[in-house]
């Protein structure tokens, strides 16, 4: 949801800003813009609807804009359609202030009306313009004074970058509920929505917290608290990601690269946490006593992370003998959740910045729950606000459609389940040992499926023109079907639904007609026969069925369905980690054959920082 980057130093800023924006484009890509200040020309703002390349061409890769201080923005439209004028930076009426923003100013309409009644002329439909105009309105020669008044007046979520033509020796940033990091360099400083935009230049960063303001000059960064502008001492972090991890490295798409990286990502996530056959979670500070007293376990997440939560419910209930409720983060706050100080909440988020998930986390904490989060982005807000955090070691995930984050989230769920079950004494030693042993085999088994990708590509070539595709499954197969369906629709734009197979005959089966494609997941052995009955029901209505099952059931399934994909056999609890791989590949190849923009699907952005 919008990427922002800022640079102040001795080098030309525009090429650095464009490079940073290219790495942030996954956050939004309907328009982009930059503001540069120079002695000769003052404030120059160039912005354009469309992909970053349009802007880059307009400024000759940055060479056409001279100046060593500036701000950049790549947009995912909320208020006002994607257009040149609605792109950021938004500029105050007399051009003094240029503002880039990620988030939503909720009371913008009211402020806009008041300013208009005082004669301020607005040019865009954005909420962000209100910030620029309000800065101008309050400005009496002191930017910080104007900014504190603005922050006092606006409501909502924001990461702001501000450049003022009266003091171009500094960049100013402020944050509430939207991510912002600061990068410390030698003779230069940077700000950005995330570290991928700065690691080419510096690996020393700090994370701005809510209610903080940062002043960046060429010599350093000062962080102050709002509203009294008291100095805040920030902890610096060293980022050790390789820059190549955030680049395509010869692959046509990030999504494909990330699919192929899953064996490594899974191994990196589990290996340090399995020692001599035992799950060791040193980062966790939850005791057996707390677990025994736990009155409820909620899992809260959005999108694919929610689908991991769906699979986790089956796993954790089986291992812990406790009931688990999975709730969409966007619903949690509004469903009057029953939470006590004995409640535990498992929050799952790749980005660690999803606003709905963050808001639910805060609500759960307010009600007294203990929060454990599974997060990929180190230092993200959800990670920092949780009582305990377990990181997935997937590395940067750039494609909007998540793949390796999903897989590593599942890996952490298994580890948590085993660790908690061991503490609670709800698992037999033999069962524990066999799951741990099998867990270490999962990366190789994922690799086996990836090595047969051409088979999935072939199935994609048969079905890529189908207008509507159903995924059916039972139990964990249903949870995986939900992810397969989401993957397909988000990148290929084919209508798709996932159904608990037993539910079909309660209405949805009326949509099945000759030629409808049904992807039937039948890997969970206990329910194989039941699922096959549902397959027969859709086949009798003319559906084409693509089955997904395990090697040991492949032949049986092949007798009934049109095509079968087999994954290696494994412990039933771990099946989602294998079943999801062919579904990711299927979605990828279907989207490829349809000529879709796979890494940047329409209307989407990777990090959803608005409600
Ligand atoms: O960063 P998060 O895991 O909190 O993101 C949640 C969803 O927005 C995300 O999983 C989304 O559904 C993906 N684009 C799916 O591929």
Coordinates of C-alpha atoms and ligand atoms in Angstrom, one line a residue:
X1 CA 0.0 0.0 0.0
X2 CA 2.3 2.7 -1.3
X3 CA 6.0 2.8 -1.0
X4 CA 8.0 5.8 0.1
X5 CA 11.6 6.6 -0.1
X6 CA 13.7 9.7 0.8
X7 CA 17.4 10.5 0.3
X8 CA 19.6 13.4 1.6
X9 CA 23.3 13.3 0.9
X10 CA 26.0 14.4 -1.5
X11 CA 25.0 12.2 -4.5
X12 CA 22.3 13.0 -7.1
X13 CA 19.1 11.9 -5.3
X14 CA 16.8 11.1 -8.3
X15 CA 18.6 7.9 -9.5
X16 CA 18.7 6.6 -5.9
X17 CA 15.0 7.4 -5.4
X18 CA 14.1 5.6 -8.6
X19 CA 16.1 2.6 -7.6
X20 CA 14.5 2.5 -4.2
X21 CA 11.0 2.9 -5.7
X22 CA 11.8 -0.1 -8.0
X23 CA 12.3 -2.2 -5.0
X24 CA 9.1 -0.9 -3.3
X25 CA 6.9 -1.1 -6.4
X26 CA 5.4 -4.3 -5.0
X27 CA 3.6 -2.1 -2.5
X28 CA 1.7 -0.2 -5.1
X29 CA 2.2 0.4 -8.8
X30 CA -0.6 2.6 -10.2
X31 CA 1.5 5.8 -10.3
X32 CA 4.7 7.2 -9.1
X33 CA 6.5 10.5 -8.5
X34 CA 9.5 12.2 -7.1
X35 CA 10.3 15.7 -5.6
X36 CA 13.8 17.0 -5.8
X37 CA 15.1 20.3 -4.4
X38 CA 18.1 22.1 -5.9
X39 CA 19.7 25.5 -5.5
X40 CA 19.2 26.3 -9.2
X41 CA 15.6 25.2 -9.6
X42 CA 14.1 25.0 -6.2
X43 CA 11.4 22.3 -5.7
X44 CA 10.8 20.2 -8.8
X45 CA 8.1 17.6 -8.8
X46 CA 7.6 15.0 -11.5
X47 CA 4.8 12.4 -11.3
X48 CA 2.9 10.1 -13.6
X49 CA 0.1 7.6 -13.8
X50 CA 1.3 4.1 -14.6
X51 CA 4.2 2.0 -13.7
X52 CA 7.5 3.4 -12.4
X53 CA 9.0 3.0 -15.8
X54 CA 6.8 5.8 -17.1
X55 CA 8.2 8.1 -14.5
X56 CA 11.7 6.9 -15.0
X57 CA 11.5 7.5 -18.8
X58 CA 10.2 11.0 -18.1
X59 CA 13.3 11.9 -16.1
X60 CA 15.8 9.9 -18.1
X61 CA 16.4 7.5 -15.3
X62 CA 16.9 10.4 -12.9
X63 CA 19.6 12.2 -14.9
X64 CA 17.2 15.0 -15.9
X65 CA 16.6 16.0 -12.2
X66 CA 19.5 17.5 -10.4
X67 CA 19.6 17.8 -6.6
X68 CA 20.9 15.9 -3.6
X69 CA 17.8 15.8 -1.5
X70 CA 14.4 14.3 -2.5
X71 CA 11.4 12.1 -1.9
X72 CA 9.9 9.3 -4.0
X73 CA 6.5 7.5 -3.9
X74 CA 4.9 4.6 -5.6
X75 CA 1.1 4.5 -5.2
X76 CA -1.7 2.1 -4.6
X77 CA -4.7 4.4 -4.9
X78 CA -7.2 4.8 -2.0
X79 CA -8.6 8.3 -2.4
X80 CA -8.8 9.4 -5.9
X81 CA -8.3 7.4 -9.0
X82 CA -4.8 6.7 -10.3
X83 CA -3.9 9.8 -12.3
X84 CA -1.0 12.2 -12.7
X85 CA -2.6 14.8 -10.3
X86 CA -3.4 12.2 -7.6
X87 CA 0.1 10.8 -7.6
X88 CA 2.4 11.7 -4.8
X89 CA 4.3 13.9 -3.9
X90 CA 1.4 16.1 -3.1
X91 CA 2.4 19.7 -3.0
X92 CA 1.0 22.7 -1.0
X93 CA -0.5 25.5 -3.0
X94 CA 2.5 27.7 -3.2
X95 CA 4.9 24.8 -3.7
X96 CA 6.7 25.1 -0.4
X97 CA 5.9 21.6 0.9
X98 CA 6.1 18.3 -0.9
X99 CA 4.6 15.3 0.9
X100 CA 4.7 11.6 0.3
X101 CA 2.3 9.4 2.3
X102 CA 1.4 5.8 3.0
X103 CA -1.9 5.3 4.9
X104 CA -5.2 7.1 5.1
X105 CA -6.1 10.4 6.6
X106 CA -9.5 9.5 7.9
X107 CA -10.7 13.1 8.6
X108 CA -9.4 14.6 5.4
X109 CA -12.8 15.6 4.0
X110 CA -13.6 17.8 7.0
X111 CA -10.1 19.4 7.0
X112 CA -10.3 19.9 3.3
X113 CA -13.6 21.7 3.6
X114 CA -12.3 24.0 6.3
X115 CA -9.2 24.9 4.3
X116 CA -11.3 25.5 1.2
X117 CA -13.5 27.8 3.1
X118 CA -10.4 29.8 4.0
X119 CA -9.5 30.0 0.3
X120 CA -7.1 27.1 -0.1
X121 CA -7.3 25.7 -3.6
X122 CA -7.1 21.9 -3.9
X123 CA -6.1 20.2 -7.1
X124 CA -6.3 16.5 -6.3
X125 CA -8.8 14.1 -4.8
X126 CA -6.3 12.6 -2.4
X127 CA -6.4 12.6 1.4
X128 CA -2.6 13.4 1.3
X129 CA -3.0 16.8 -0.2
X130 CA -4.7 17.8 3.0
X131 CA -1.3 17.2 4.9
X132 CA 0.6 19.4 2.4
X133 CA -2.0 22.2 2.5
X134 CA -2.3 22.0 6.3
X135 CA 1.4 22.3 6.7
X136 CA 1.4 25.4 4.6
X137 CA -1.6 26.8 6.6
X138 CA 0.1 26.3 9.9
X139 CA 3.5 27.4 8.7
X140 CA 5.0 30.5 10.3
X141 CA 8.6 29.9 9.5
X142 CA 9.1 26.8 11.8
X143 CA 8.5 23.5 10.1
X144 CA 8.5 21.5 13.2
X145 CA 5.9 23.7 14.8
X146 CA 3.7 23.4 11.8
X147 CA 4.2 19.6 11.7
X148 CA 3.2 19.1 15.3
X149 CA 0.0 21.1 14.7
X150 CA -0.7 19.0 11.6
X151 CA -0.1 15.7 13.4
X152 CA -2.4 16.9 16.2
X153 CA -5.1 17.7 13.7
X154 CA -5.1 14.6 11.4
X155 CA -6.6 11.3 12.2
X156 CA -5.8 7.9 10.6
X157 CA -2.7 6.1 9.6
X158 CA 0.4 7.6 8.1
X159 CA 4.0 7.3 7.2
X160 CA 4.9 10.7 5.9
X161 CA 8.0 12.1 4.2
X162 CA 8.2 15.8 4.0
X163 CA 10.5 18.2 2.0
X164 CA 10.2 21.9 2.7
X165 CA 11.7 24.3 0.2
X166 CA 12.6 26.7 3.1
X167 CA 14.8 24.2 4.8
X168 CA 16.1 21.8 2.1
X169 CA 19.0 20.7 4.3
X170 CA 16.7 18.2 5.9
X171 CA 14.0 15.6 5.3
X172 CA 11.3 15.1 7.8
X173 CA 9.4 11.9 8.5
X174 CA 6.5 11.0 10.8
X175 CA 4.7 7.8 11.5
X176 CA 1.5 6.4 12.9
X177 CA 0.3 2.9 12.1
X178 CA 2.2 2.7 8.7
X179 CA 5.7 1.4 8.5
X180 CA 8.8 3.6 8.1
X181 CA 12.4 2.8 8.5
X182 CA 15.4 5.1 8.6
X183 CA 18.8 4.2 7.0
X184 CA 22.0 5.6 8.4
X185 CA 24.8 6.3 5.9
X186 CA 28.2 8.0 5.8
X187 CA 27.4 11.5 4.7
X188 CA 23.8 10.6 3.6
X189 CA 20.6 9.4 5.3
X190 CA 17.5 7.7 3.9
X191 CA 13.9 6.9 4.8
X192 CA 11.8 4.2 3.3
X193 CA 8.7 2.0 3.7
X194 CA 11.0 -1.0 4.1
X195 CA 14.6 -2.0 4.1
X196 CA 14.7 -3.3 0.6
X197 CA 14.8 0.3 -0.7
X198 CA 17.9 1.2 1.3
X199 CA 20.1 -2.0 1.6
X200 CA 22.0 -1.2 -1.6
X201 CA 23.3 1.9 0.2
X202 CA 23.3 1.1 3.9
X203 CA 22.6 -1.9 6.1
X204 CA 22.3 0.2 9.3
X205 CA 18.6 1.0 10.0
X206 CA 16.2 1.8 12.7
X207 CA 12.4 1.4 12.8
X208 CA 10.4 4.5 13.5
X209 CA 7.7 3.9 16.1
X210 CA 4.2 5.4 16.3
X211 CA 4.2 9.0 17.5
X212 CA 7.8 9.6 16.4
X213 CA 9.2 12.2 14.1
X214 CA 12.6 11.9 12.4
X215 CA 14.7 14.8 11.1
X216 CA 17.3 13.6 8.5
X217 CA 20.2 15.8 7.6
X218 CA 23.4 14.8 5.7
X219 CA 25.2 14.3 9.0
X220 CA 22.7 12.2 10.9
X221 CA 19.2 11.5 12.0
X222 CA 17.4 12.8 15.1
X223 CA 14.3 11.1 16.3
X224 CA 11.8 13.1 18.4
X225 CA 8.6 12.2 20.1
X226 CA 5.3 13.9 19.2
X227 CA 4.0 16.4 20.5
X228 CA 6.7 17.7 22.8
X229 CA 9.7 17.0 20.4
X230 CA 11.7 15.3 23.1
X231 CA 14.7 13.3 21.8
X232 CA 14.2 9.5 21.5
X233 CA 17.2 7.1 21.6
X234 CA 16.7 4.6 18.8
X235 CA 18.2 1.2 18.6
X236 CA 20.1 0.5 15.3
X237 CA 19.8 -2.8 13.5
X238 CA 22.1 -4.4 11.0
X239 CA 20.3 -5.9 8.1
X240 CA 22.1 -9.0 6.8
X241 CA 19.9 -9.8 3.8
X242 CA 21.8 -10.2 0.6
X243 CA 20.6 -7.7 -1.9
X244 CA 20.4 -10.5 -4.4
X245 CA 17.6 -12.0 -2.3
X246 CA 15.4 -9.1 -3.4
X247 CA 16.3 -9.4 -7.1
X248 CA 15.0 -11.7 -9.8
X249 CA 18.4 -13.5 -10.3
X250 CA 17.6 -14.6 -13.8
X251 CA 14.0 -15.7 -13.2
X252 CA 11.3 -14.2 -15.3
X253 CA 9.1 -13.5 -12.2
X254 CA 9.7 -13.0 -8.5
X255 CA 6.8 -15.4 -7.9
X256 CA 8.5 -18.2 -9.8
X257 CA 11.8 -17.5 -8.1
X258 CA 10.0 -17.6 -4.7
X259 CA 8.2 -20.8 -5.5
X260 CA 11.5 -22.4 -6.4
X261 CA 13.2 -21.1 -3.2
X262 CA 10.7 -23.0 -0.9
X263 CA 12.9 -26.0 -0.1
X264 CA 15.6 -23.6 1.2
X265 CA 13.2 -21.3 2.9
X266 CA 11.6 -24.2 4.7
X267 CA 14.9 -25.7 5.7
X268 CA 16.2 -22.3 6.9
X269 CA 13.1 -21.9 9.0
X270 CA 13.2 -25.3 10.8
X271 CA 16.9 -26.3 10.9
X272 CA 18.1 -23.9 13.6
X273 CA 15.0 -24.9 15.7
X274 CA 15.5 -28.7 15.6
X275 CA 18.4 -29.8 17.8
X276 CA 19.0 -33.5 18.4
X277 CA 15.5 -34.5 17.4
X278 CA 13.9 -31.9 19.7
X279 CA 12.1 -28.6 18.8
X280 CA 13.9 -25.8 20.5
X281 CA 12.2 -22.4 20.5
X282 CA 14.5 -20.3 22.4
X283 CA 12.7 -17.1 21.4
X284 CA 9.5 -18.2 23.1
X285 CA 8.8 -17.4 26.7
X286 CA 5.6 -19.3 27.2
X287 CA 5.5 -21.8 30.1
X288 CA 3.7 -25.1 30.4
X289 CA 1.7 -23.5 33.2
X290 CA 0.4 -20.7 30.9
X291 CA -0.5 -23.3 28.3
X292 CA -2.4 -25.5 30.8
X293 CA -4.3 -22.4 32.0
X294 CA -5.0 -21.2 28.4
X295 CA -8.8 -20.9 28.0
X296 CA -8.7 -20.3 24.3
X297 CA -6.4 -20.1 21.4
X298 CA -7.3 -17.6 18.6
X299 CA -5.5 -17.5 15.3
X300 CA -5.8 -14.1 13.6
X301 CA -4.6 -13.3 10.1
X302 CA -5.6 -12.1 6.6
X303 CA -5.5 -13.7 3.1
X304 CA -3.0 -16.5 2.7
X305 CA -1.8 -16.1 6.3
X306 CA -5.4 -16.8 7.3
X307 CA -5.3 -20.0 5.2
X308 CA -2.2 -21.0 7.1
X309 CA -4.3 -20.4 10.2
X310 CA -7.0 -22.7 8.8
X311 CA -4.5 -25.5 8.4
X312 CA -3.0 -24.7 11.8
X313 CA -6.4 -25.1 13.4
X314 CA -6.5 -28.8 12.4
X315 CA -2.9 -29.3 13.4
X316 CA -3.0 -27.6 16.7
X317 CA -6.3 -29.0 17.9
X318 CA -5.0 -32.5 17.1
X319 CA -1.7 -31.9 18.9
X320 CA -2.9 -29.8 21.9
X321 CA -6.3 -31.2 22.5
X322 CA -7.6 -27.6 22.8
X323 CA -10.1 -25.9 20.7
X324 CA -8.7 -23.3 18.3
X325 CA -10.7 -20.5 16.7
X326 CA -9.4 -19.0 13.4
X327 CA -10.7 -15.4 12.8
X328 CA -10.1 -13.1 10.0
X329 CA -8.3 -10.1 11.4
X330 CA -10.7 -7.7 9.7
X331 CA -13.5 -9.3 11.6
X332 CA -11.9 -9.9 15.0
X333 CA -12.3 -6.4 16.4
X334 CA -16.0 -6.3 15.4
X335 CA -17.2 -9.7 16.7
X336 CA -16.9 -8.9 20.4
X337 CA -14.3 -11.6 20.9
X338 CA -14.3 -13.4 24.2
X339 CA -10.8 -12.8 25.4
X340 CA -9.4 -13.0 28.9
X341 CA -5.9 -12.9 30.4
X342 CA -5.8 -16.6 29.9
X343 CA -6.4 -16.3 26.2
X344 CA -3.6 -16.8 23.7
X345 CA -3.6 -15.3 20.3
X346 CA -1.4 -16.5 17.4
X347 CA -1.0 -13.8 14.9
X348 CA 0.3 -14.7 11.4
X349 CA 1.6 -12.2 9.0
X350 CA 4.3 -12.2 6.3
X351 CA 4.8 -8.4 6.2
X352 CA 4.1 -7.8 9.9
X353 CA 2.4 -4.6 8.8
X354 CA -1.1 -5.6 7.7
X355 CA -3.2 -3.0 9.3
X356 CA -6.2 -5.2 10.1
X357 CA -4.0 -7.8 11.7
X358 CA -2.1 -5.2 13.7
X359 CA -5.4 -3.6 14.8
X360 CA -6.7 -7.1 15.9
X361 CA -3.4 -7.7 17.8
X362 CA -3.8 -4.5 19.6
X363 CA -7.3 -5.2 20.5
X364 CA -6.4 -8.7 21.8
X365 CA -3.7 -7.2 23.9
X366 CA -6.0 -4.6 25.2
X367 CA -8.4 -7.3 26.3
X368 CA -5.6 -9.1 28.1
X369 CA -4.5 -11.8 25.7
X370 CA -0.9 -13.0 25.3
X371 CA 0.2 -12.6 21.7
X372 CA 2.6 -14.8 19.8
X373 CA 3.2 -13.8 16.2
X374 CA 4.7 -15.6 13.2
X375 CA 6.2 -12.9 11.0
X376 CA 8.7 -12.8 8.1
X377 CA 9.8 -9.2 8.2
X378 CA 12.2 -8.6 11.0
X379 CA 11.5 -5.5 13.1
X380 CA 8.0 -5.0 11.6
X381 CA 5.3 -3.5 13.8
X382 CA 3.5 -6.8 14.5
X383 CA 6.8 -8.4 15.5
X384 CA 7.6 -5.6 17.8
X385 CA 4.2 -5.3 19.4
X386 CA 3.8 -9.1 20.1
X387 CA 4.8 -10.6 23.5
X388 CA 6.6 -13.4 21.6
X389 CA 7.6 -13.5 17.9
X390 CA 8.9 -16.4 15.8
X391 CA 10.4 -15.3 12.6
X392 CA 10.0 -17.2 9.3
X393 CA 13.3 -17.2 7.6
X394 CA 11.9 -17.0 4.1
X395 CA 14.0 -13.9 3.1
X396 CA 12.4 -11.0 1.3
X397 CA 9.2 -11.9 -0.6
X398 CA 8.5 -9.5 -3.4
X399 CA 5.8 -11.1 -5.5
X400 CA 2.3 -9.9 -4.4
X401 CA 1.1 -13.5 -4.4
X402 CA 2.7 -15.1 -1.4
X403 CA 4.3 -18.6 -1.8
X404 CA 7.5 -19.1 0.3
X405 CA 6.1 -17.0 3.2
X406 CA 3.0 -19.3 3.3
X407 CA 5.3 -22.4 3.4
X408 CA 7.5 -21.1 6.1
X409 CA 4.5 -20.0 8.2
X410 CA 3.2 -23.6 8.0
X411 CA 6.7 -24.8 9.1
X412 CA 6.6 -22.5 12.2
X413 CA 3.1 -23.7 13.0
X414 CA 4.3 -27.3 13.0
X415 CA 7.2 -26.3 15.3
X416 CA 4.9 -24.5 17.7
X417 CA 2.4 -27.4 17.7
X418 CA 5.1 -29.9 18.6
X419 CA 6.7 -27.6 21.2
X420 CA 3.4 -26.8 22.9
X421 CA 2.3 -30.5 22.8
X422 CA 5.5 -31.5 24.4
X423 CA 5.1 -29.0 27.1
X424 CA 1.5 -30.0 27.7
X425 CA 2.3 -33.7 27.5
X426 CA -0.4 -34.3 24.8
X427 CA 1.8 -36.1 22.4
X428 CA 3.4 -39.6 22.6
X429 CA 7.1 -39.7 22.2
X430 CA 6.9 -42.0 19.2
X431 CA 4.5 -39.7 17.4
X432 CA 6.7 -36.6 18.3
X433 CA 9.8 -38.3 17.0
X434 CA 8.2 -39.4 13.8
X435 CA 6.8 -35.9 13.0
X436 CA 10.1 -34.3 13.7
X437 CA 11.9 -36.8 11.5
X438 CA 9.4 -36.3 8.7
X439 CA 9.5 -32.5 9.1
X440 CA 13.2 -32.5 8.1
X441 CA 12.3 -34.4 4.9
X442 CA 9.8 -31.8 3.8
X443 CA 12.3 -29.6 1.9
X444 CA 13.5 -32.6 -0.3
X445 CA 9.9 -33.6 -0.9
X446 CA 9.0 -30.1 -2.0
X447 CA 12.0 -30.2 -4.3
X448 CA 10.7 -33.5 -5.8
X449 CA 7.4 -31.8 -6.7
X450 CA 9.2 -28.7 -8.1
X451 CA 11.3 -31.0 -10.3
X452 CA 8.1 -32.2 -12.0
X453 CA 6.8 -28.7 -12.7
X454 CA 6.4 -29.5 -16.4
X455 CA 3.5 -31.8 -15.6
X456 CA 1.7 -28.9 -13.9
X457 CA 2.6 -26.6 -16.8
X458 CA 0.9 -29.1 -19.1
X459 CA -2.3 -29.2 -17.0
X460 CA -2.2 -25.4 -17.0
X461 CA -2.1 -25.4 -20.8
X462 CA -5.3 -27.5 -20.9
X463 CA -7.3 -25.4 -18.4
X464 CA -6.0 -21.8 -18.7
X465 CA -9.0 -20.7 -20.6
X466 CA -11.6 -22.0 -18.1
X467 CA -13.9 -19.2 -16.9
X468 CA -14.4 -20.7 -13.4
X469 CA -12.5 -23.2 -11.3
X470 CA -13.6 -24.9 -8.1
X471 CA -11.3 -26.4 -5.4
X472 CA -12.7 -29.0 -3.2
X473 CA -11.3 -30.8 -0.2
X474 CA -12.0 -32.0 3.3
X475 CA -10.2 -31.1 6.5
X476 CA -6.6 -29.9 5.8
X477 CA -7.2 -30.5 2.1
X478 CA -10.0 -27.9 2.3
X479 CA -7.6 -25.4 4.0
X480 CA -5.1 -25.9 1.2
X481 CA -7.8 -25.6 -1.4
X482 CA -8.6 -22.2 -0.1
X483 CA -5.0 -21.1 -0.7
X484 CA -4.9 -22.7 -4.2
X485 CA -8.1 -20.9 -5.1
X486 CA -6.8 -17.5 -3.8
X487 CA -3.5 -18.0 -5.7
X488 CA -5.3 -18.7 -8.9
X489 CA -7.8 -15.8 -8.7
X490 CA -5.3 -13.2 -7.6
X491 CA -2.8 -13.6 -10.4
X492 CA -4.9 -15.1 -13.3
X493 CA -8.2 -13.3 -12.7
X494 CA -10.1 -16.5 -13.2
X495 CA -13.1 -16.8 -11.0
X496 CA -12.5 -19.5 -8.4
X497 CA -14.0 -20.8 -5.2
X498 CA -12.8 -23.3 -2.6
X499 CA -15.4 -25.5 -1.0
X500 CA -15.4 -28.0 1.8
X501 CA -16.3 -30.9 -0.4
X502 CA -19.2 -32.1 1.7
X503 CA -20.8 -28.7 1.4
X504 CA -21.1 -28.7 -2.4
X505 CA -24.4 -30.5 -2.5
X506 CA -25.9 -27.8 -0.3
X507 CA -26.1 -25.3 -3.1
X508 CA -22.8 -24.8 -5.0
X509 CA -23.1 -28.0 -7.1
X510 CA -25.7 -26.2 -9.2
X511 CA -22.8 -24.3 -10.7
X512 CA -21.2 -27.5 -12.0
X513 CA -21.9 -28.1 -15.6
X514 CA -20.1 -30.0 -18.4
X515 CA -16.6 -28.8 -18.7
X516 CA -16.3 -27.0 -15.3
X517 CA -12.9 -27.6 -13.8
X518 CA -12.9 -29.0 -10.3
X519 CA -9.5 -29.4 -8.6
X520 CA -10.1 -32.1 -6.0
X521 CA -7.7 -32.4 -3.1
X522 CA -7.6 -35.9 -1.7
X523 CA -4.4 -36.3 0.1
X524 CA -5.8 -36.7 3.6
X525 CA -6.0 -40.5 3.8
X526 CA -8.7 -40.7 6.5
X527 CA -11.2 -38.9 4.3
X528 CA -10.0 -40.1 0.9
X529 CA -13.1 -42.3 0.3
X530 CA -15.5 -39.5 1.4
X531 CA -13.8 -37.0 -0.9
X532 CA -13.9 -39.5 -3.8
X533 CA -17.7 -39.7 -3.4
X534 CA -17.8 -35.9 -3.9
X535 CA -15.6 -36.3 -6.9
X536 CA -18.1 -38.8 -8.4
X537 CA -20.9 -36.3 -7.8
X538 CA -19.2 -33.6 -9.8
X539 CA -18.1 -36.0 -12.5
X540 CA -21.7 -37.1 -12.9
X541 CA -22.5 -33.5 -13.7
X542 CA -19.9 -33.3 -16.4
X543 CA -17.0 -31.7 -14.5
X544 CA -13.4 -32.1 -15.6
X545 CA -11.5 -33.2 -12.5
X546 CA -7.9 -32.6 -11.7
X547 CA -7.0 -34.6 -8.6
X548 CA -4.2 -33.9 -6.2
X549 CA -3.3 -36.8 -3.9
X550 CA -0.3 -38.7 -2.5
X551 CA 1.8 -41.2 -4.5
X552 CA 0.2 -44.1 -2.6
X553 CA -3.3 -43.2 -3.7
X554 CA -2.5 -41.9 -7.2
X555 CA -3.6 -45.0 -9.0
X556 CA -6.8 -45.3 -7.2
X557 CA -7.7 -41.7 -7.8
X558 CA -6.7 -41.9 -11.5
X559 CA -9.5 -44.4 -12.1
X560 CA -12.1 -41.7 -11.4
X561 CA -10.6 -38.3 -12.3
X562 CA -9.3 -37.0 -15.6
X563 CA -5.8 -36.1 -14.4
X564 CA -3.9 -36.6 -11.2
X565 CA -1.0 -34.8 -9.6
X566 CA 0.8 -36.9 -6.9
X567 CA 2.8 -35.5 -4.1
X568 CA 5.1 -37.7 -1.9
X569 CA 3.6 -39.4 1.1
X570 CA 4.2 -37.8 4.4
X571 CA 2.8 -37.5 7.9
X572 CA -0.8 -36.4 7.5
X573 CA -0.3 -33.2 9.5
X574 CA 2.4 -32.1 7.1
X575 CA 0.5 -32.6 3.9
X576 CA -0.4 -29.0 3.3
X577 CA 3.2 -28.2 2.8
X578 CA 3.3 -30.6 -0.2
X579 CA -0.2 -30.1 -1.5
X580 CA 0.2 -26.4 -1.9
X581 CA 3.2 -26.6 -4.2
X582 CA 1.3 -27.9 -7.3
X583 CA -1.4 -25.4 -6.7
X584 CA 1.1 -22.5 -6.6
X585 CA 2.6 -23.8 -9.9
X586 CA -0.8 -24.3 -11.5
X587 CA -1.8 -20.7 -10.7
X588 CA 1.6 -19.4 -11.9
X589 CA 1.5 -21.2 -15.3
X590 CA -2.2 -20.4 -15.9
X591 CA -1.4 -16.7 -15.3
X592 CA 1.6 -16.9 -17.5
X593 CA -0.4 -18.5 -20.4
X594 CA -3.1 -15.8 -20.0
X595 CA -0.4 -13.1 -20.3
X596 CA -1.1 -11.6 -16.8
X597 CA 1.2 -9.4 -14.9
X598 CA 2.1 -12.1 -12.4
X599 CA 4.2 -10.1 -9.9
X600 CA 1.9 -7.1 -9.9
X601 CA -1.7 -8.3 -10.3
X602 CA -4.3 -5.6 -10.9
X603 CA -5.8 -3.8 -8.0
X604 CA -3.5 -5.5 -5.4
X605 CA -0.5 -4.6 -3.4
X606 CA 1.6 -6.7 -1.2
X607 CA 1.5 -5.0 2.1
X608 CA -2.0 -4.0 3.0
X609 CA -1.6 -1.1 5.3
X610 CA -5.0 0.4 5.0
X611 CA -8.3 -1.0 6.4
Ligands
LIG1 O1 1.6 -9.7 5.2 P1 0.4 -10.5 5.6 O2 0.7 -12.0 5.7 O3 -0.3 -10.0 6.8 O4 -0.6 -10.4 4.4 C1 -1.9 -10.9 4.4 C2 -2.5 -10.9 3.1 O5 -2.7 -9.6 2.6 C3 -1.7 -11.8 2.0 O6 -1.5 -13.1 2.5 C4 -2.4 -11.8 0.7 O7 -3.6 -12.5 0.8 C5 -1.5 -12.4 -0.4 N1 -1.4 -11.5 -1.5 C6 -1.9 -13.7 -0.9 O8 -1.1 -14.1 -1.9

